[in-house]
PDB file of C-alpha atoms in Angstrom:
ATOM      1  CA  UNK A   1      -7.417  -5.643  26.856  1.00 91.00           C
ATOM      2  CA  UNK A   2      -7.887  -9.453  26.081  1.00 92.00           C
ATOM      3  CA  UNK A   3      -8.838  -8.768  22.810  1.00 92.00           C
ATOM      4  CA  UNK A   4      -6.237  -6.467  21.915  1.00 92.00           C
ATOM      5  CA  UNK A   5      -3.214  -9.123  23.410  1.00 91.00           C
ATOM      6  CA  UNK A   6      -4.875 -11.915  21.165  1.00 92.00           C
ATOM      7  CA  UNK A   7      -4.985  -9.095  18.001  1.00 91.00           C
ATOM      8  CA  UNK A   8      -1.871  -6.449  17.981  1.00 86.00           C
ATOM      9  CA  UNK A   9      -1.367  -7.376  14.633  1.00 85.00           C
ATOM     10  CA  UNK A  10      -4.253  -5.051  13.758  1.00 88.00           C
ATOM     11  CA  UNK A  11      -3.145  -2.453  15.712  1.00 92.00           C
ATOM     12  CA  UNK A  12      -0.021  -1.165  14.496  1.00 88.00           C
ATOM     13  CA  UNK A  13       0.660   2.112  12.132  1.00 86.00           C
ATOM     14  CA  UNK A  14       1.172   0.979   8.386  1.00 87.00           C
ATOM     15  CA  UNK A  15       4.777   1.052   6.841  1.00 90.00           C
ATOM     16  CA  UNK A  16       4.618   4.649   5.131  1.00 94.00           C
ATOM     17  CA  UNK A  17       7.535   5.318   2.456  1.00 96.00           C
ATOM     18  CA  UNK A  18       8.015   8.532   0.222  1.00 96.00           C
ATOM     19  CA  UNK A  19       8.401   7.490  -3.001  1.00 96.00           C
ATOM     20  CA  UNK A  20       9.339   8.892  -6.349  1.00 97.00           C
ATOM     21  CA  UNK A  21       9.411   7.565  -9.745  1.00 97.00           C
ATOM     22  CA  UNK A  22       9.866   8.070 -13.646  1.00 97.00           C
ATOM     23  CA  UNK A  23       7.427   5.820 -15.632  1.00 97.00           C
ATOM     24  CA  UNK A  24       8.375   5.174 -19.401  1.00 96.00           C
ATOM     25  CA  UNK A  25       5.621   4.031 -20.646  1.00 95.00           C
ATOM     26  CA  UNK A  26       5.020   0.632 -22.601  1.00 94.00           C
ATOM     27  CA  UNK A  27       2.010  -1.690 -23.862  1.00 92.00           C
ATOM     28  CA  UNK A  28       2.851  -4.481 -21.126  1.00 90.00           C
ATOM     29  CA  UNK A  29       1.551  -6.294 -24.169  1.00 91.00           C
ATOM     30  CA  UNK A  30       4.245  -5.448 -26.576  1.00 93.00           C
ATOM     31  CA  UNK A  31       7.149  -7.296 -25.703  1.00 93.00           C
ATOM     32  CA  UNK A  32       9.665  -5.024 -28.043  1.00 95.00           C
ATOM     33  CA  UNK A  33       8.165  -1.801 -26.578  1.00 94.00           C
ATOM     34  CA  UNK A  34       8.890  -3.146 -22.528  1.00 94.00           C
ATOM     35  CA  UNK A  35      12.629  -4.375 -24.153  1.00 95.00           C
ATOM     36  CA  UNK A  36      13.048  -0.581 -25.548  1.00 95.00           C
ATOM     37  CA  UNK A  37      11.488   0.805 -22.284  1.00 96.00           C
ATOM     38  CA  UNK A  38      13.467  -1.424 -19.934  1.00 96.00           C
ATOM     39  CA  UNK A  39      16.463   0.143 -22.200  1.00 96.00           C
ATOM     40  CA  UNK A  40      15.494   3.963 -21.592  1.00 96.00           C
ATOM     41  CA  UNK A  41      15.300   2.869 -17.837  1.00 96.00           C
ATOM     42  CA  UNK A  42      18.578   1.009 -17.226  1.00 97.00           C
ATOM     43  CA  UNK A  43      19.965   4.665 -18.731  1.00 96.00           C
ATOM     44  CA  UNK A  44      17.994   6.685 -16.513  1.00 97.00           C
ATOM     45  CA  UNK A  45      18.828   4.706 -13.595  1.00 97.00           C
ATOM     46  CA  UNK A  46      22.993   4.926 -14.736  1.00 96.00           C
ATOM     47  CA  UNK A  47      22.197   8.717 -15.120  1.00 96.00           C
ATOM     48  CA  UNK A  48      20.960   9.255 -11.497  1.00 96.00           C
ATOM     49  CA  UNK A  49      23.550   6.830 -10.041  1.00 96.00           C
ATOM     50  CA  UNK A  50      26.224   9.536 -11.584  1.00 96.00           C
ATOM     51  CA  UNK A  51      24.372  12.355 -10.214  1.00 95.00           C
ATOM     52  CA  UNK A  52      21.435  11.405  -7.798  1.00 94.00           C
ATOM     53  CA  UNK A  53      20.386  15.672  -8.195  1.00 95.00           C
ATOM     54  CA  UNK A  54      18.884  15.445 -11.382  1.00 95.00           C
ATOM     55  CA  UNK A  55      15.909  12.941 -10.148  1.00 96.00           C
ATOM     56  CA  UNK A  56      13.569  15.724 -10.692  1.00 96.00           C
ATOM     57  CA  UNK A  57      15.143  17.183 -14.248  1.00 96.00           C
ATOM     58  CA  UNK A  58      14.895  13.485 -15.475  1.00 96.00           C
ATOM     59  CA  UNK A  59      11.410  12.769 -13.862  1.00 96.00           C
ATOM     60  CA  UNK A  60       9.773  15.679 -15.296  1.00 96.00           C
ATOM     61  CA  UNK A  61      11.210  15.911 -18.843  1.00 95.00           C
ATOM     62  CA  UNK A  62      11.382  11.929 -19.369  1.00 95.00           C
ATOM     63  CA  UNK A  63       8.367  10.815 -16.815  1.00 96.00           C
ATOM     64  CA  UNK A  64       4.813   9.420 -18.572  1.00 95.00           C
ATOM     65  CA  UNK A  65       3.364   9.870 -15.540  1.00 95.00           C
ATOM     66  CA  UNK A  66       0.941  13.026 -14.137  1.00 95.00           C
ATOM     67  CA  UNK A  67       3.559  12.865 -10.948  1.00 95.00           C
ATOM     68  CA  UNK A  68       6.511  14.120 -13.659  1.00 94.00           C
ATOM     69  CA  UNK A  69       5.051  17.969 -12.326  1.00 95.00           C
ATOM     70  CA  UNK A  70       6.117  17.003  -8.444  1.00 95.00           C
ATOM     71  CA  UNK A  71       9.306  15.891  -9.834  1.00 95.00           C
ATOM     72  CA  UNK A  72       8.038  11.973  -9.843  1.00 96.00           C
ATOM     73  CA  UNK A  73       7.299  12.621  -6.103  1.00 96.00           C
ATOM     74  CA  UNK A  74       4.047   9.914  -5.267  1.00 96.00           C
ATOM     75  CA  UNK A  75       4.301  11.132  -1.411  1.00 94.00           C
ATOM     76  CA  UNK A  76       3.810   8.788   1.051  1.00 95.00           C
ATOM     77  CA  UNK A  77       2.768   4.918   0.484  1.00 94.00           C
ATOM     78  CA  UNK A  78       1.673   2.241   2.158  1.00 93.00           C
ATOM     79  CA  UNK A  79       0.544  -0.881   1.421  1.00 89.00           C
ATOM     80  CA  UNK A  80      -2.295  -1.587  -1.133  1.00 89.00           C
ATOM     81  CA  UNK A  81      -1.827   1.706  -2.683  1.00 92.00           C
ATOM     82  CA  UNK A  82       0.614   1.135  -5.736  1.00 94.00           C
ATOM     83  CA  UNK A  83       0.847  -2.100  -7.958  1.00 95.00           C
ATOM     84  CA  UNK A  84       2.096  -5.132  -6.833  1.00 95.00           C
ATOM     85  CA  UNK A  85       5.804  -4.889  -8.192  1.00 95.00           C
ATOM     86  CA  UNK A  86       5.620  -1.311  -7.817  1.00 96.00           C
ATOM     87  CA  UNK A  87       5.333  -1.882  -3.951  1.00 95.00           C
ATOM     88  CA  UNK A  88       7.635  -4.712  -3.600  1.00 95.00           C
ATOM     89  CA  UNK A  89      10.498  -3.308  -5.024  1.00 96.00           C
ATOM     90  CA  UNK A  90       9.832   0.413  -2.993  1.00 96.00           C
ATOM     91  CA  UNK A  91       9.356  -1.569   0.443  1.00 96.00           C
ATOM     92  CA  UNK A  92      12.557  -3.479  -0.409  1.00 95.00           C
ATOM     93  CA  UNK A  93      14.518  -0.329  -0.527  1.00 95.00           C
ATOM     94  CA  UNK A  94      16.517   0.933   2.339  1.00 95.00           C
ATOM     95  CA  UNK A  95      15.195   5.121   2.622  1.00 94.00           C
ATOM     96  CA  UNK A  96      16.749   7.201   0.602  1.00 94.00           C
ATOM     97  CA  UNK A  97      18.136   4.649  -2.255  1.00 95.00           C
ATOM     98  CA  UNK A  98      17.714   4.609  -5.346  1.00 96.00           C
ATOM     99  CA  UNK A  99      16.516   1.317  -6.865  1.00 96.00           C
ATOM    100  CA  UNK A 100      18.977  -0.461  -9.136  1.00 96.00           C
ATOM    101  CA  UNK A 101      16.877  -2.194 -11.843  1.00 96.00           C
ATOM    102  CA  UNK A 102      13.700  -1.179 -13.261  1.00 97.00           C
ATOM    103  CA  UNK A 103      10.566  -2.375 -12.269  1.00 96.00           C
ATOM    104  CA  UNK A 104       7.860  -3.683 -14.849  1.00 95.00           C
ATOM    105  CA  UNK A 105       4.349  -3.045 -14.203  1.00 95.00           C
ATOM    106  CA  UNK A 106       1.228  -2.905 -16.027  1.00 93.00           C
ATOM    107  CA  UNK A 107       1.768   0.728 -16.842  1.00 95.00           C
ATOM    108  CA  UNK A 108       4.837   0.722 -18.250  1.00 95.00           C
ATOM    109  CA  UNK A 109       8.422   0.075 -16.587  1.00 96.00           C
ATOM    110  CA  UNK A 110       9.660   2.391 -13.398  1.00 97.00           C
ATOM    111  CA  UNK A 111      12.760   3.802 -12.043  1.00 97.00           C
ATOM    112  CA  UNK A 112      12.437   4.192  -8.078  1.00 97.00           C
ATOM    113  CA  UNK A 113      13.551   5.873  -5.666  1.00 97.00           C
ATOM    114  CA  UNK A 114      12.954   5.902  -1.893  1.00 96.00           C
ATOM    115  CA  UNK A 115      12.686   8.405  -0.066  1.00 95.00           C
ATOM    116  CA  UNK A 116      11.864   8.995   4.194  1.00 95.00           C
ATOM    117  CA  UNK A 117      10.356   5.585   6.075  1.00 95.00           C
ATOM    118  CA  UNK A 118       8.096   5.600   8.723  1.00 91.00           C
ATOM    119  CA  UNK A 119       8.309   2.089  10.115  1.00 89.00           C
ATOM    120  CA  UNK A 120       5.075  -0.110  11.236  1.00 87.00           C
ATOM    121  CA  UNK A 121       4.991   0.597  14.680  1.00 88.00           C
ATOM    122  CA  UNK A 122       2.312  -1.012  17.263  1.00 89.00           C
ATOM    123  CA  UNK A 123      -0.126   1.397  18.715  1.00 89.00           C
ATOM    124  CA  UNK A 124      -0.437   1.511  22.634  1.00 91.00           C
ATOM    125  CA  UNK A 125      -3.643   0.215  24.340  1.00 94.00           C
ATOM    126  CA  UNK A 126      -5.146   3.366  25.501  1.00 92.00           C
ATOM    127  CA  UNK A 127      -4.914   4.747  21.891  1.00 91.00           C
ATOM    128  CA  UNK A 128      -7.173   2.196  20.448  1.00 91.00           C
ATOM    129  CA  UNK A 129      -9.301   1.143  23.661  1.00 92.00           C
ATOM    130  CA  UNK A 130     -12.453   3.096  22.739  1.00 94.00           C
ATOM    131  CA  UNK A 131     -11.997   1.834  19.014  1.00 93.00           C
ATOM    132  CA  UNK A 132     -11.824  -1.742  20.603  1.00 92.00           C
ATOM    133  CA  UNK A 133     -15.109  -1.438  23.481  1.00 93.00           C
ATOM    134  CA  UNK A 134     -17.098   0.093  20.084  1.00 95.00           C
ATOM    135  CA  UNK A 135     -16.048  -2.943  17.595  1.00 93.00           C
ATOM    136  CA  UNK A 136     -17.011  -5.544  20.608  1.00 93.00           C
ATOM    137  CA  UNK A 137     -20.379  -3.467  21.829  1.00 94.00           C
ATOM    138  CA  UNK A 138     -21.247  -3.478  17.975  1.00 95.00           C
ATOM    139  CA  UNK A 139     -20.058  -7.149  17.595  1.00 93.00           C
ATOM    140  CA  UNK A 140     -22.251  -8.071  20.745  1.00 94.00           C
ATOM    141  CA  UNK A 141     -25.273  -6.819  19.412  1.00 95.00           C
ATOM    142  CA  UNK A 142     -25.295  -8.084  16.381  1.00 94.00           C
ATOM    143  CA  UNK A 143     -24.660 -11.564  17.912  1.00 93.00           C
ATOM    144  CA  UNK A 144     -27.958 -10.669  19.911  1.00 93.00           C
ATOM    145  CA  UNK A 145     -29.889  -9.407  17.071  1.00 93.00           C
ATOM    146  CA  UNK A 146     -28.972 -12.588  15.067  1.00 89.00           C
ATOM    147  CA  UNK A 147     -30.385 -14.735  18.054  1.00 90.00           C
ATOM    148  CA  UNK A 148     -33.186 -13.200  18.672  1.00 90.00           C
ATOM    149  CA  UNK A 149     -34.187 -13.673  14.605  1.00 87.00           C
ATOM    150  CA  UNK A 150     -33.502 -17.044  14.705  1.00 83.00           C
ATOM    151  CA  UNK A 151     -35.798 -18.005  17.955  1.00 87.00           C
ATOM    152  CA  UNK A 152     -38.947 -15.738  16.510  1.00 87.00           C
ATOM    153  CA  UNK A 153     -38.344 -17.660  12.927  1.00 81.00           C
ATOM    154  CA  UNK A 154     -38.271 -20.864  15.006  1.00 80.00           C
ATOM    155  CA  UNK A 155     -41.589 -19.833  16.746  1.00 85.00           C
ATOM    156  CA  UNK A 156     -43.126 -18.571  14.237  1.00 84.00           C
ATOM    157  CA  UNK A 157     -42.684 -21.871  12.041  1.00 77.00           C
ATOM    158  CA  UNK A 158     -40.690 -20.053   9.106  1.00 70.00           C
ATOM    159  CA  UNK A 159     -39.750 -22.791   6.384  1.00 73.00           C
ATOM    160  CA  UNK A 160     -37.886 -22.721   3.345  1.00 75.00           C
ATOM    161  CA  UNK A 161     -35.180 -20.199   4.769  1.00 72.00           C
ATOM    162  CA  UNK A 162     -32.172 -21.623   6.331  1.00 72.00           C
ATOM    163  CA  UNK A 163     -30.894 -19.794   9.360  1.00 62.00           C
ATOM    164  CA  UNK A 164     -27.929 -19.556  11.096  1.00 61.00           C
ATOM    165  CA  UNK A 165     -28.231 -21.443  14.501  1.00 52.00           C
TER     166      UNK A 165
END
């Protein structure tokens, strides 16, 4: 229980947001490609903010992305799945918004949209107890094993290796 009050940060469910998106694609490279496909993307985005419906029409006849066949749909992220601006711009979003500007990756640039959010949420104690006694039993032995290494090495003279004390 100790352990868990001094770590709850590692016990908590991940932030998990649908999330859609149309990619037009661009050599991040090739600054007058990114400037045309920043273009095609501010349209898209004026498009959906006129009629919010057609996400799916727009995603796939316009996406470069294998997701245009789920209509853009990327299901449910969380963190460390999706690029870096990718993710900061779809865990800014409130649910269900659309974002305003595109966002530039290394693929290309995006429109995004946000769909359901499952908040982080910490996990009670008796979900993760078992998880916890298993990490410290394991963390315990090794402690042990790591000892009991270092005192035959010491008895036994061993030189040239340095060991942990």
């Amino acid at each position: 229980k100790r352990f868990f009050d001094n770590h709850l940060e590692r016990f908590t469910t991940p932030l998990l947001v649908e999330a859609a998106h149309i990619l037009v694609e661009a050599d991040p490279a090739d600054e007058f490609a990114v400037g045309l496909a920043t273009g095609d993307a501010r349209t898209l985005i004026r498009q959906l903010q006129a009629d919010p419906s057609r996400f799916e029409e727009l995603a796939r006849t316009r996406s470069a992305c294998p997701s245009r066949e789920q209509g853009g749909n990327l299901g449910q992220v969380q963190a460390g799945q999706m690029v870096k601006p990718f993710e900061q711009a779809l865990f800014a979003l409130p649910a269900d918004t659309l974002c305003p500007n595109p966002v530039r990756s290394r693929f290309g640039v995006h429109v995004i949209r946000s769909g359901h959010r499952i908040e982080a949420n910490p996990l009670p104690f008796e979900a993760v107890r078992a998880l916890i006694a298993e990490y410290l039993e394991e963390a315990s032995y090794r402690r042990a094993v790591a000892q009991y290494i270092a005192i035959l090495a010491e008895a036994a003279g061993v030189s040239g290796v340095e060991m942990a004390a």
